[in-house]
CSV table of C-alpha atoms in Angstrom, one decimal:
chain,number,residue,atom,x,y,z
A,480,UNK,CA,-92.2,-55.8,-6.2
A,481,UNK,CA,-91.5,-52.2,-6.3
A,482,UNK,CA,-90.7,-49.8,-3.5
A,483,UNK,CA,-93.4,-47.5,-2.8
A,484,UNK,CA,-92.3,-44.1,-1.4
A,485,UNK,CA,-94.0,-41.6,-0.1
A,486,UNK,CA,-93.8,-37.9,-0.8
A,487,UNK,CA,-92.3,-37.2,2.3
A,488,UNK,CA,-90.0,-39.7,2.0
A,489,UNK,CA,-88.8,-38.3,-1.0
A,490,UNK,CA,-88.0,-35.4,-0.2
A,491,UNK,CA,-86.1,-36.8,3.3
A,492,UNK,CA,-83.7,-38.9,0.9
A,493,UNK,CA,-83.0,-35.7,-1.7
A,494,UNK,CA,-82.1,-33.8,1.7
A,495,UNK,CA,-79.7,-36.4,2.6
A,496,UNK,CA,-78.3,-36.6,-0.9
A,497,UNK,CA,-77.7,-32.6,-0.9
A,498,UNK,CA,-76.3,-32.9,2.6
A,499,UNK,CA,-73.9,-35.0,1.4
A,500,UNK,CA,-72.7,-33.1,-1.4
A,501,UNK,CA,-72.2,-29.7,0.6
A,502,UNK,CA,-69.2,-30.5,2.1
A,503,UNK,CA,-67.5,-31.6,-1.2
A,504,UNK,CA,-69.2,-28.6,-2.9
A,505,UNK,CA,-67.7,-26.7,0.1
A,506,UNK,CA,-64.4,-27.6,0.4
A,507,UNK,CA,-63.9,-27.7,-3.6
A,508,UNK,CA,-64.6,-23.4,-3.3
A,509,UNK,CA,-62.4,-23.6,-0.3
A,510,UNK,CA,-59.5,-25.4,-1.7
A,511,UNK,CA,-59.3,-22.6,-5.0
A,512,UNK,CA,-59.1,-19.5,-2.7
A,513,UNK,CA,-55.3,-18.8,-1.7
A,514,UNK,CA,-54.7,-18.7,1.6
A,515,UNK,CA,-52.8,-14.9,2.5
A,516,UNK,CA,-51.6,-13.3,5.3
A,517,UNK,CA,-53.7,-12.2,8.3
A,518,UNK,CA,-53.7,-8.7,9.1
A,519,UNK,CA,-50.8,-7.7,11.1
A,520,UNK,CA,-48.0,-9.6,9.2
A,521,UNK,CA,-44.4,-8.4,9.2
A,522,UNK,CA,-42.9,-10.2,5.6
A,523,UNK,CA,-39.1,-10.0,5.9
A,524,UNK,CA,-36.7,-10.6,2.5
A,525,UNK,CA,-33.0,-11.2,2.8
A,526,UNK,CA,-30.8,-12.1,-0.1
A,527,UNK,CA,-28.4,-15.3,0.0
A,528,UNK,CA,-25.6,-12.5,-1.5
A,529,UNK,CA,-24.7,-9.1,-2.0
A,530,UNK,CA,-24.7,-9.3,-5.6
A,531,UNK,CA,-25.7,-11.3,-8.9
A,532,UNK,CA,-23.9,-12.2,-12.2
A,533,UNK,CA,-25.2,-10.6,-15.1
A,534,UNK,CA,-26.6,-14.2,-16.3
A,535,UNK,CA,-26.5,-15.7,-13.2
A,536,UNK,CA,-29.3,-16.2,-10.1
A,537,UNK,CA,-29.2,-15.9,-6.3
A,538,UNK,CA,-31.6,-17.3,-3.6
A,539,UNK,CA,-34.2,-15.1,-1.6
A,540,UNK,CA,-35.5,-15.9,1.9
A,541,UNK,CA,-38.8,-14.6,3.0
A,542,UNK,CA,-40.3,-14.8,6.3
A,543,UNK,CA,-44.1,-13.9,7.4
A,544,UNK,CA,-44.4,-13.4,11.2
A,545,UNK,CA,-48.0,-12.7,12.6
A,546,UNK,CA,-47.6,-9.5,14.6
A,547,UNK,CA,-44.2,-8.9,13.8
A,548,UNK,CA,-42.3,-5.5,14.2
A,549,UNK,CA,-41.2,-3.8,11.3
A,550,UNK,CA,-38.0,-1.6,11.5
A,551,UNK,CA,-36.6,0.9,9.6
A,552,UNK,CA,-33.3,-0.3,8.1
A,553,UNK,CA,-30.0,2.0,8.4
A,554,UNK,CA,-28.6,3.5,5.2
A,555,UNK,CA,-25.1,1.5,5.2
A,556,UNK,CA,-21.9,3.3,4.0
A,557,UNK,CA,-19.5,2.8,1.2
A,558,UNK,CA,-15.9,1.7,2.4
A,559,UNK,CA,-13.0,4.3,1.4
A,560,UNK,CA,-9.7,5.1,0.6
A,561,UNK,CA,-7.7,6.1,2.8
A,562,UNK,CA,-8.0,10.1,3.7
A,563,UNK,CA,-10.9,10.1,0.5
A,564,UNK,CA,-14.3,9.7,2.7
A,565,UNK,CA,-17.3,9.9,0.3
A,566,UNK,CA,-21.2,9.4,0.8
A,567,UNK,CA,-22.6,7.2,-1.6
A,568,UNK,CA,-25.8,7.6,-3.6
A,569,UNK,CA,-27.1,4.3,-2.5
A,570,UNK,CA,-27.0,1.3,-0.2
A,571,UNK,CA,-24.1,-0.5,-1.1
A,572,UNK,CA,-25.5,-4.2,0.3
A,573,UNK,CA,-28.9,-5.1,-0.3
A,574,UNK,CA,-31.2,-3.5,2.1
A,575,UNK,CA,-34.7,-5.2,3.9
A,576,UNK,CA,-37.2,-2.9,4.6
A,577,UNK,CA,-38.3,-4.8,7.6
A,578,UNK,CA,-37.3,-7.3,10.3
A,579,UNK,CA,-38.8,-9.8,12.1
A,580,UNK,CA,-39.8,-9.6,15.4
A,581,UNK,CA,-41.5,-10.7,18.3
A,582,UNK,CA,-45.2,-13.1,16.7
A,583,UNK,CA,-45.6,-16.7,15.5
A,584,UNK,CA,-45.2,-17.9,11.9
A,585,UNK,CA,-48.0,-17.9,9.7
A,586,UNK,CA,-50.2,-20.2,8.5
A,587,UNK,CA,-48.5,-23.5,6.5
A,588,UNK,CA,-49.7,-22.8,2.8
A,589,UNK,CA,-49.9,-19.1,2.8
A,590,UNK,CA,-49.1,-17.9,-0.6
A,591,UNK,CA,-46.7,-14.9,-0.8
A,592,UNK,CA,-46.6,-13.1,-3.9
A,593,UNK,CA,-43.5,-12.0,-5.4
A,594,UNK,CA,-42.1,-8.9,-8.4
A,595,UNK,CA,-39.1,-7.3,-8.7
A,596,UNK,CA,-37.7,-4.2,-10.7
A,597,UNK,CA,-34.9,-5.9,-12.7
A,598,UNK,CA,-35.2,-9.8,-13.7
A,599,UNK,CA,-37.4,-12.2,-12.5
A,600,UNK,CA,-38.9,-14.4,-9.7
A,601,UNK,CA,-38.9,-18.1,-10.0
A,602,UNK,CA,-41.6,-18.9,-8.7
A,603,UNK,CA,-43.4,-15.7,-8.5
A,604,UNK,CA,-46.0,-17.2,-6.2
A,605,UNK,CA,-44.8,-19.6,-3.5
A,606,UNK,CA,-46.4,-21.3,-0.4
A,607,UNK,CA,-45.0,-20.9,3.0
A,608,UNK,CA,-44.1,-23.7,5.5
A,609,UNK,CA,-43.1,-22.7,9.1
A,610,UNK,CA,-43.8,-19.1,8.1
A,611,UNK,CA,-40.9,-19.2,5.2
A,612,UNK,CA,-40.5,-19.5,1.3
A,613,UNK,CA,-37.6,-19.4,-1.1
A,614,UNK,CA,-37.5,-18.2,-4.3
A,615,UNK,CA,-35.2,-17.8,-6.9
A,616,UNK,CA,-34.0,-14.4,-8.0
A,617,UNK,CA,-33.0,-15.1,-11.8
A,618,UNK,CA,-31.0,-11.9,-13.6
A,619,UNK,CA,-31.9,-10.9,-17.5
A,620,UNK,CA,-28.2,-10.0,-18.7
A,621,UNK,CA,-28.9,-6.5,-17.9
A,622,UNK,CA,-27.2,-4.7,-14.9
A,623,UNK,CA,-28.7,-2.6,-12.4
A,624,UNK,CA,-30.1,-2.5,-9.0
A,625,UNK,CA,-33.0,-4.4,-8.1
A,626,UNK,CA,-35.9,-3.7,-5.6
A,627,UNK,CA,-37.9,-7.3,-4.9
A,628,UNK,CA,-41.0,-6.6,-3.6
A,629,UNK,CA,-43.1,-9.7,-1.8
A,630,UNK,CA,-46.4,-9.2,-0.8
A,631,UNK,CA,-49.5,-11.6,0.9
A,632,UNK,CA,-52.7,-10.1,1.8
A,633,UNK,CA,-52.2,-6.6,3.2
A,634,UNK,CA,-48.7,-7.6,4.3
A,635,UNK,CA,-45.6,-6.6,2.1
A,636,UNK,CA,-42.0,-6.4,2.3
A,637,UNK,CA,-39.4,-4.9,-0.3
A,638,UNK,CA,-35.7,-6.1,-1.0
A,639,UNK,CA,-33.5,-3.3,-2.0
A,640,UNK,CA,-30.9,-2.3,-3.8
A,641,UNK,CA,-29.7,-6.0,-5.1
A,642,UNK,CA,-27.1,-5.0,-7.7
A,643,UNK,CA,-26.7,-7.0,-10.4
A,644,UNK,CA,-23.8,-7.3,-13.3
A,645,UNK,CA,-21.7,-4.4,-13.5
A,646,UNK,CA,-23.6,-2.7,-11.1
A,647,UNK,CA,-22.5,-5.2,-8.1
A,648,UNK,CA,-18.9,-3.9,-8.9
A,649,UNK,CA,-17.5,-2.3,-5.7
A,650,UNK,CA,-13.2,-2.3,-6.8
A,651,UNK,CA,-11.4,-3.5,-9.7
A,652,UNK,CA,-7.8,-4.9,-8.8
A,653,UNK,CA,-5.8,-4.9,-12.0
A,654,UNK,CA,-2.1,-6.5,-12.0
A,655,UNK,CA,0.7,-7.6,-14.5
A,656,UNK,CA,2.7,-10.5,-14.6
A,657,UNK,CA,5.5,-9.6,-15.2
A,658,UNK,CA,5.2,-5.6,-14.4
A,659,UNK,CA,9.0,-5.2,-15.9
A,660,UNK,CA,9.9,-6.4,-19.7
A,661,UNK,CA,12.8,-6.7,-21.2
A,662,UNK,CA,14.7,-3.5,-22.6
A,663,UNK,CA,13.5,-4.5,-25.9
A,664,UNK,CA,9.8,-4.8,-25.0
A,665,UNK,CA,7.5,-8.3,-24.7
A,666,UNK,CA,4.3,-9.5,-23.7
A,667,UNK,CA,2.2,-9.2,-20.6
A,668,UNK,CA,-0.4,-11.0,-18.6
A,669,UNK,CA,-3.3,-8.2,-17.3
A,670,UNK,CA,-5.3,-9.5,-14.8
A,671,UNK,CA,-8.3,-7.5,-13.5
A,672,UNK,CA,-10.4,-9.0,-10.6
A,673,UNK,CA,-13.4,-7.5,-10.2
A,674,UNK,CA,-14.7,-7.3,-6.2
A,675,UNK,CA,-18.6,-6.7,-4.7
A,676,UNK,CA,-18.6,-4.8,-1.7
A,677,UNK,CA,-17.9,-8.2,0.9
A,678,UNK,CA,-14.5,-8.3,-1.6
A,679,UNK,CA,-15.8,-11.3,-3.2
A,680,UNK,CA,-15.1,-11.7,-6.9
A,681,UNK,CA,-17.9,-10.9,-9.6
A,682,UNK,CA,-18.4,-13.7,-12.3
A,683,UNK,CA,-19.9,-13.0,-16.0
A,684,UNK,CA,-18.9,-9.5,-15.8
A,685,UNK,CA,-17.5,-6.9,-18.6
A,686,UNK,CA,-14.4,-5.0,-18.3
A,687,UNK,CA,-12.9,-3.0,-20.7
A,688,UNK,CA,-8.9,-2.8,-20.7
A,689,UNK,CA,-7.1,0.1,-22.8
A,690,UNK,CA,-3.6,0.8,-23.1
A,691,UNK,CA,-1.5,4.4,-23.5
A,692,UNK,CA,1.1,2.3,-25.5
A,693,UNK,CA,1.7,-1.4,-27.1
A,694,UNK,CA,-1.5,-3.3,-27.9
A,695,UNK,CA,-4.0,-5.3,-26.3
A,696,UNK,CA,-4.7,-8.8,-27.4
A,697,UNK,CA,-9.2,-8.0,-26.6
A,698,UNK,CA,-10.3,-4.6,-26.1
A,699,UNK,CA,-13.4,-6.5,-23.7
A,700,UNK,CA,-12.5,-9.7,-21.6
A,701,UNK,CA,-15.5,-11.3,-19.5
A,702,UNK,CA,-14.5,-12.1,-15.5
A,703,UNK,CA,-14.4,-15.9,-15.2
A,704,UNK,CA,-15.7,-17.6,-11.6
A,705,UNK,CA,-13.3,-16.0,-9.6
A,706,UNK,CA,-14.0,-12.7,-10.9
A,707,UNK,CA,-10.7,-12.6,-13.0
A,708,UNK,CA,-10.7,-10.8,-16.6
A,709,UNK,CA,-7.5,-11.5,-18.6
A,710,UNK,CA,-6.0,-9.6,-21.3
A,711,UNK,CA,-2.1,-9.9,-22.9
A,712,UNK,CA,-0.2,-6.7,-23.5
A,713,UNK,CA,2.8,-6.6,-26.1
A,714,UNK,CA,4.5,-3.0,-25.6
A,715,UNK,CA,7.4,-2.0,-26.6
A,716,UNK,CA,7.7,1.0,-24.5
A,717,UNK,CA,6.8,1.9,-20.8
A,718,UNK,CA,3.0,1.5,-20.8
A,719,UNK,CA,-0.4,2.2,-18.7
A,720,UNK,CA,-3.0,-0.5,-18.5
A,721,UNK,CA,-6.6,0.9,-17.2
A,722,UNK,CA,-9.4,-1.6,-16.6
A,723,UNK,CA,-12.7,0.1,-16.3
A,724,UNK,CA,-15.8,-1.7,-15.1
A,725,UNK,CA,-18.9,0.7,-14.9
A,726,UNK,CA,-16.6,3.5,-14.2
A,727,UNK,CA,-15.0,1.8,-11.0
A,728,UNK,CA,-11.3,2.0,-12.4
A,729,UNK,CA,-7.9,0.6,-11.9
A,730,UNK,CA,-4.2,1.3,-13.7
A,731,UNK,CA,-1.0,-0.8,-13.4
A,732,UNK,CA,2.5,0.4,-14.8
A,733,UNK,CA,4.3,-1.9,-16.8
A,734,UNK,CA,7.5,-0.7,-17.9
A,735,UNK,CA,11.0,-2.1,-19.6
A,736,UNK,CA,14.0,-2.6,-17.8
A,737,UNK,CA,16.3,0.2,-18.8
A,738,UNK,CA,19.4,-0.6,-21.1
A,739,UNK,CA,21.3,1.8,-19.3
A,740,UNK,CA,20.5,0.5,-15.8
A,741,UNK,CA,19.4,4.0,-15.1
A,742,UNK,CA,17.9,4.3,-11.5
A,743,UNK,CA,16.7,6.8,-9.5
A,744,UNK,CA,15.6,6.7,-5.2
A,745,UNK,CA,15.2,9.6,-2.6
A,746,UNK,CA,16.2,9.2,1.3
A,747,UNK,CA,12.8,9.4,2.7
A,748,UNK,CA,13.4,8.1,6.4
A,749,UNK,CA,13.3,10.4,8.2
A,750,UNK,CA,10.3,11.6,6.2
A,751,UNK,CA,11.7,15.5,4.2
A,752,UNK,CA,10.1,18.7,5.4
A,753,UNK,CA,10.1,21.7,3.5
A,754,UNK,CA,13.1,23.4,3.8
A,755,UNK,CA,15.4,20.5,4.2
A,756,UNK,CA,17.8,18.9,2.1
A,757,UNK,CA,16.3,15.5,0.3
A,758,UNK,CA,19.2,13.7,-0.8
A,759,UNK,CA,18.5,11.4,-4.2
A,760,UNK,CA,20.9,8.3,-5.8
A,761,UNK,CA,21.3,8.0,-9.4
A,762,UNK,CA,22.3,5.1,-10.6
A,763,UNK,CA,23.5,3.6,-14.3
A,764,UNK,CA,25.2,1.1,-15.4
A,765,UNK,CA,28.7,0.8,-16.7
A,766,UNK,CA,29.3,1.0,-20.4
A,767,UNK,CA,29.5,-2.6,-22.1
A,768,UNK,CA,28.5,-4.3,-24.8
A,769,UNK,CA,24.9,-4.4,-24.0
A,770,UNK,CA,25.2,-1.1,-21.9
A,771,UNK,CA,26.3,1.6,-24.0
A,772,UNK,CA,28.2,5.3,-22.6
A,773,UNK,CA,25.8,8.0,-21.1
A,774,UNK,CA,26.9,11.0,-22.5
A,775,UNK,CA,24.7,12.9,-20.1
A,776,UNK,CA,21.4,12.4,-17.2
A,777,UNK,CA,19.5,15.2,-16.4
A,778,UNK,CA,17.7,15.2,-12.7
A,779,UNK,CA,14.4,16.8,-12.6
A,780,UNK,CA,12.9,17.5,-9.1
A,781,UNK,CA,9.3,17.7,-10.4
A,782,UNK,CA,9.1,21.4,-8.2
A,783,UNK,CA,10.6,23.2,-11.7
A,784,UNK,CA,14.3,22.5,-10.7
A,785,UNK,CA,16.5,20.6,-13.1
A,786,UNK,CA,20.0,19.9,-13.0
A,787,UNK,CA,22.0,18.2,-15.4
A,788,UNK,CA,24.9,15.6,-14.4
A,789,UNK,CA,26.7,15.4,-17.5
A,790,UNK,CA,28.3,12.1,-18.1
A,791,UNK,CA,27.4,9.7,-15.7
A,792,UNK,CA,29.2,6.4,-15.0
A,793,UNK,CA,27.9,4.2,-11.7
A,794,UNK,CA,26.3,5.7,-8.9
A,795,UNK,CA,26.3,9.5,-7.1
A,796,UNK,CA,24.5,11.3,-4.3
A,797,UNK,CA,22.1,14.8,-5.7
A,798,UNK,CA,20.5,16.8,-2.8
A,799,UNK,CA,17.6,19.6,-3.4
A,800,UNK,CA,15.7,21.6,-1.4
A,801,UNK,CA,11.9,21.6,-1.4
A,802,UNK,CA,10.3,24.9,-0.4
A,803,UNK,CA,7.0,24.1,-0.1
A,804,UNK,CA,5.2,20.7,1.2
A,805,UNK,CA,3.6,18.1,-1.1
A,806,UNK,CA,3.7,15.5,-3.3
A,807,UNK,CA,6.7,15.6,-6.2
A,808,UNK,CA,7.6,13.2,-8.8
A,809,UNK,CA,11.5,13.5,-9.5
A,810,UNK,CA,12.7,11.7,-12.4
A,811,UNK,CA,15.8,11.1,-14.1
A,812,UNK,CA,16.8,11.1,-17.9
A,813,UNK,CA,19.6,9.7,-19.1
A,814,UNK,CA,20.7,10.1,-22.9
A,815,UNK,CA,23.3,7.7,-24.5
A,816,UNK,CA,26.2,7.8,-27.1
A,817,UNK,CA,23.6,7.2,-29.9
A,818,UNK,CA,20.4,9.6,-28.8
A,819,UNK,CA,18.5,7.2,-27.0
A,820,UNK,CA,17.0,8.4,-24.1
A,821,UNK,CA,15.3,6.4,-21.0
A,822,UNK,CA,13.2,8.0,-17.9
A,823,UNK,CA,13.2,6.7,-14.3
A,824,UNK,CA,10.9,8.6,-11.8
A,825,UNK,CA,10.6,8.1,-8.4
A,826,UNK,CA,7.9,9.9,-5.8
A,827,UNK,CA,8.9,12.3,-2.9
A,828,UNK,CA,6.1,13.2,-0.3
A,829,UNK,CA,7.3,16.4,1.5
A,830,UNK,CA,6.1,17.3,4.8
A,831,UNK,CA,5.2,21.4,6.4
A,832,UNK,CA,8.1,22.4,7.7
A,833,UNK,CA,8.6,22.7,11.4
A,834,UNK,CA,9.6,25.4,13.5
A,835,UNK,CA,13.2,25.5,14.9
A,836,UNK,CA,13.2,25.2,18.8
A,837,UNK,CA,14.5,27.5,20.5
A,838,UNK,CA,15.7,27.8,24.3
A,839,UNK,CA,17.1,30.8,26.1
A,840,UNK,CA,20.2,30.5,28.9
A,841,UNK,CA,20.4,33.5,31.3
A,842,UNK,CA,23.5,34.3,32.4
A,843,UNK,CA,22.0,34.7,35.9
A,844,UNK,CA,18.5,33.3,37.3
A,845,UNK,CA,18.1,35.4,40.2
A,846,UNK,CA,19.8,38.2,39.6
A,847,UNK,CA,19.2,42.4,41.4
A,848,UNK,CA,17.4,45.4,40.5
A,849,UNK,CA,20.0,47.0,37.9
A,850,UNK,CA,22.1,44.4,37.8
A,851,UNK,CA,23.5,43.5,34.0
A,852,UNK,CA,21.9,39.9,32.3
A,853,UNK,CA,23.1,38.4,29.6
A,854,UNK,CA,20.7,35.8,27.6
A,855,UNK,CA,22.0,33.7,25.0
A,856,UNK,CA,19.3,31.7,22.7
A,857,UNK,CA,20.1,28.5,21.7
A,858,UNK,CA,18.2,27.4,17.9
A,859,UNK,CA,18.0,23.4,17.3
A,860,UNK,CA,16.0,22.2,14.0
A,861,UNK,CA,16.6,25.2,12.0
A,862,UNK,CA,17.1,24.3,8.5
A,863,UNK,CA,18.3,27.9,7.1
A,864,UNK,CA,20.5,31.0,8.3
A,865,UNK,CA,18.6,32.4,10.9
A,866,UNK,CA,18.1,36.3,10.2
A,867,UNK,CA,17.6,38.3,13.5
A,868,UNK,CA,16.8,37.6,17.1
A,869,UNK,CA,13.2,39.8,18.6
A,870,UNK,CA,13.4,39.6,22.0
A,871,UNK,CA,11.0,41.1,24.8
A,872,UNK,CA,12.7,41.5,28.1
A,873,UNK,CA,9.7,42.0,30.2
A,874,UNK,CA,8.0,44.1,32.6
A,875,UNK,CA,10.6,46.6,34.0
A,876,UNK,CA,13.5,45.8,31.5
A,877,UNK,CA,15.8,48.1,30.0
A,878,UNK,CA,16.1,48.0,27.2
A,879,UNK,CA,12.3,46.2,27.1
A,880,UNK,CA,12.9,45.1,23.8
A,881,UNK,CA,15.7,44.9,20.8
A,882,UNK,CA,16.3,43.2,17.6
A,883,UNK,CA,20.3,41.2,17.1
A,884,UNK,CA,21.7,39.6,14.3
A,885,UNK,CA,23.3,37.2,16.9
A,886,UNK,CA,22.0,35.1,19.4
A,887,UNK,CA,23.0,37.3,22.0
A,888,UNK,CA,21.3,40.1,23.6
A,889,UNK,CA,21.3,42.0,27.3
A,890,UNK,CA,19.1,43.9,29.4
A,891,UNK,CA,19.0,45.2,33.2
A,892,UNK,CA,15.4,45.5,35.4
A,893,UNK,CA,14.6,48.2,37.5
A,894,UNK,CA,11.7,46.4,39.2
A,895,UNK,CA,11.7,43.8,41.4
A,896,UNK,CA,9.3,40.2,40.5
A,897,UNK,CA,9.3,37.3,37.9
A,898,UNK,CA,10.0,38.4,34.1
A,899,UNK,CA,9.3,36.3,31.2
A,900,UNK,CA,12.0,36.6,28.6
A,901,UNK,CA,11.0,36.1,24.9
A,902,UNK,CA,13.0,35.8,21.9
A,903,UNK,CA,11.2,35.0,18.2
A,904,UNK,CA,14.0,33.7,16.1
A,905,UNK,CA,13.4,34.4,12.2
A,906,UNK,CA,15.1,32.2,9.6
A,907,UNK,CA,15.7,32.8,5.6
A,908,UNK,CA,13.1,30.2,5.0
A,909,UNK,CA,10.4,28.1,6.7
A,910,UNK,CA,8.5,29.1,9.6
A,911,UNK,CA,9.8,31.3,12.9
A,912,UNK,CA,10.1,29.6,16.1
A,913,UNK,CA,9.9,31.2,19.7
A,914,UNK,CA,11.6,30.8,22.8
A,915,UNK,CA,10.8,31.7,26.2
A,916,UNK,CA,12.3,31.8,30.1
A,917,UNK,CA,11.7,33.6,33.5
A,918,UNK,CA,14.2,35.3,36.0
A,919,UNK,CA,13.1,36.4,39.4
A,920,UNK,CA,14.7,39.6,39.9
A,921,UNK,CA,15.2,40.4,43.8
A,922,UNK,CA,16.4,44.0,45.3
């Protein structure tokens, strides 16, 4: 027998079967709309490290805080050598435009949507859990610095100045082993390590070695994982190495021993002044076999004094005279029996001169109105003839001034009080130094 239903009926059991499909219908719609931050977010990125190889990838860490604080970050500074301070162009470590603060984590499952100026994002859309995602920043083999942007609703955040390849470059150390060859030349190991601004090594990154002299076994060596770029040098004669890395540069001498044993130093403790002697030891070795007779060495002082030695056999003491402060590179020359010629330098840092001091002795302290004093100046640190003595006697001196040649000079006072006797001492060379003392004269 069939079921007999009425209208009404019917229409009661197609409102239960439509009731039961809204919720499916429902949460279906639901389940396809990404959930994104609420209004109010604070989305934070911070890098894993302060630079990428140029193939290579690095891990990024972004947080979403509900009612978060955003701050402005603070422009850090590139580090210096010493007495060189410069202000970079840009952030030299990668720089978060904001930071969390204060608010609770978003939503589980909130999508956060990621781009970025230079490479890629793997994935570029990720879901959050406990208010956090990571991503992979993946580099293209191109250098330069990158801006990662991440983004969810009206939130955003932005990852700056990520340098990447050659870019991340901060210092190139460049070395040789060994830095001395033999007289006849040979073969050197250049090693240039290239550093990021922590002083970690850069992997997978370019440098480009050239040489004044010899030849290079690659003109372009890659840095391996410890940031180490190799190149051999064979050189026959005293040679410069430079290793360049997006113009961040670095230079390392590597010379050959000298047949001759020539050498060349400078006393430098206590540090010269201009004005004072700097006394120099040149050095070569006795005529042998292997060491043949220096028929002459010449001494160059790098200030546009030279001064030959003649024949030179073992060791003797040179001193010069620097006027004027600075920096000076003296070398030496010396020229065999057969026309070779070798060159030794050495440098000389020369400090201002100072000024002689000076102290004056009277020949009475306390002396009376009229009565003769003799004052005799006393000069210690001079480091040339002293010319003439100025002296000032005072209020109420007679003479109350005169110029000596000595270091002698007298004077009487016709007033009684304290007088302040001043001498200026002037020297051939170098600056002047001054001298005072006071005498109470009494009736």
């Amino acid at each position: 027998m069939l079921a007999q239903f009425s209208p009404s009926a019917r229409v009661t059991r197609a409102a239960l079967v439509l009731s039961a499909l809204v919720p499916t219908i429902f949460l279906s719609a639901c389940d396809k709309v990404p959930l994104l931050a609420p209004g109010g977010t604070v989305i934070s990125l911070f890098a894993t490290s302060n630079s990428v190889p140029l193939n290579g990838e690095i891990e990024i860490v972004a947080t979403a805080i509900e009612n978060g604080t955003t701050q402005t970050p603070t422009t850090p500074t590139t580090p210096t050598t010493p007495g060189t301070p410069t202000t970079p162009t840009t952030p030299t470590t990668p720089t978060s435009t904001s930071s969390t603060g204060a608010g609770t984590p978003v939503q589980n499952g909130t999508v956060i949507t990621f781009t970025t100026t230079l490479g890629r994002i793997e994935p570029a859309d990720a879901r959050t859990q406990n208010g956090q995602v990571r991503v992979r920043f993946i580099s293209n083999g191109q250098s330069g610095t990158a801006t990662i942007t991440a983004f969810s609703g009206g939130a955003s955040g932005k990852l700056e100045n990520l340098r990447v390849g050659t870019a991340a470059a901060e210092r190139v150390l460049l070395s040789a082993s060994p830095q001395v060859l033999p007289p006849t030349g040979g073969t050197s190991e250049i090693a240039a390590r290239v550093e990021d601004v922590s002083g970690a090594g850069i992997p997978g990154v370019p440098v480009t070695f050239t040489a004044d002299q010899g030849q290079l076994s690659v003109g372009t060596a890659t840095t391996d994982n410890n940031g180490v770029a190799r190149a051999t040098l064979t050189a026959s004669r005293n040679t410069v190495v430079t290793a360049n890395v997006a113009g961040k540069t670095a230079t390392v001498n590597v010379n050959l021993n000298p047949r001759s044993g020539l050498t060349l130093s400078a006393a430098t403790s206590p540090t010269p002044t201009a004005g004072s002697p700097v006394t120099f030891t040149v050095s070569v070795t006795a005529a042998s076999a292997t060491s043949p007779n220096i028929k002459d060495v010449t001494l160059d002082f790098g200030d546009g004094s030279r001064v030959s030695l003649g024949a030179l056999s073992g060791s003797t003491t040179v001193q010069h005279t620097y006027e004027e402060d600075g920096s000076y590179r003296a070398s030496a020359t010396a020229t065999d029996s057969s026309g070779f010629t070798e060159t030794v330098a050495t440098a000389v840092t020369v400090l201002p001169a100072q000024p002689p001091g000076v102290t004056i002795q009277p020949s009475n302290n306390n002396p009376a109105v009229g009565e003769v004093v003799t004052f005799i100046a006393t000069v210690s640190g001079a480091s040339s003839t002293i010319l003439r003595y100025e002296w000032n006697f005072g209020a109420g001196a007679i003479p109350a001034s005169t110029t000596t040649t000595g270091n002698r000079a007298t004077a009487t006072y016709s007033t009684t009080g304290t007088k302040i006797i001043t001498v200026r001492v002037i020297p051939a060379s170098g600056p002047e130094g001054e001298g005072n003392v006071a005498v109470v004269v009494r009736q």
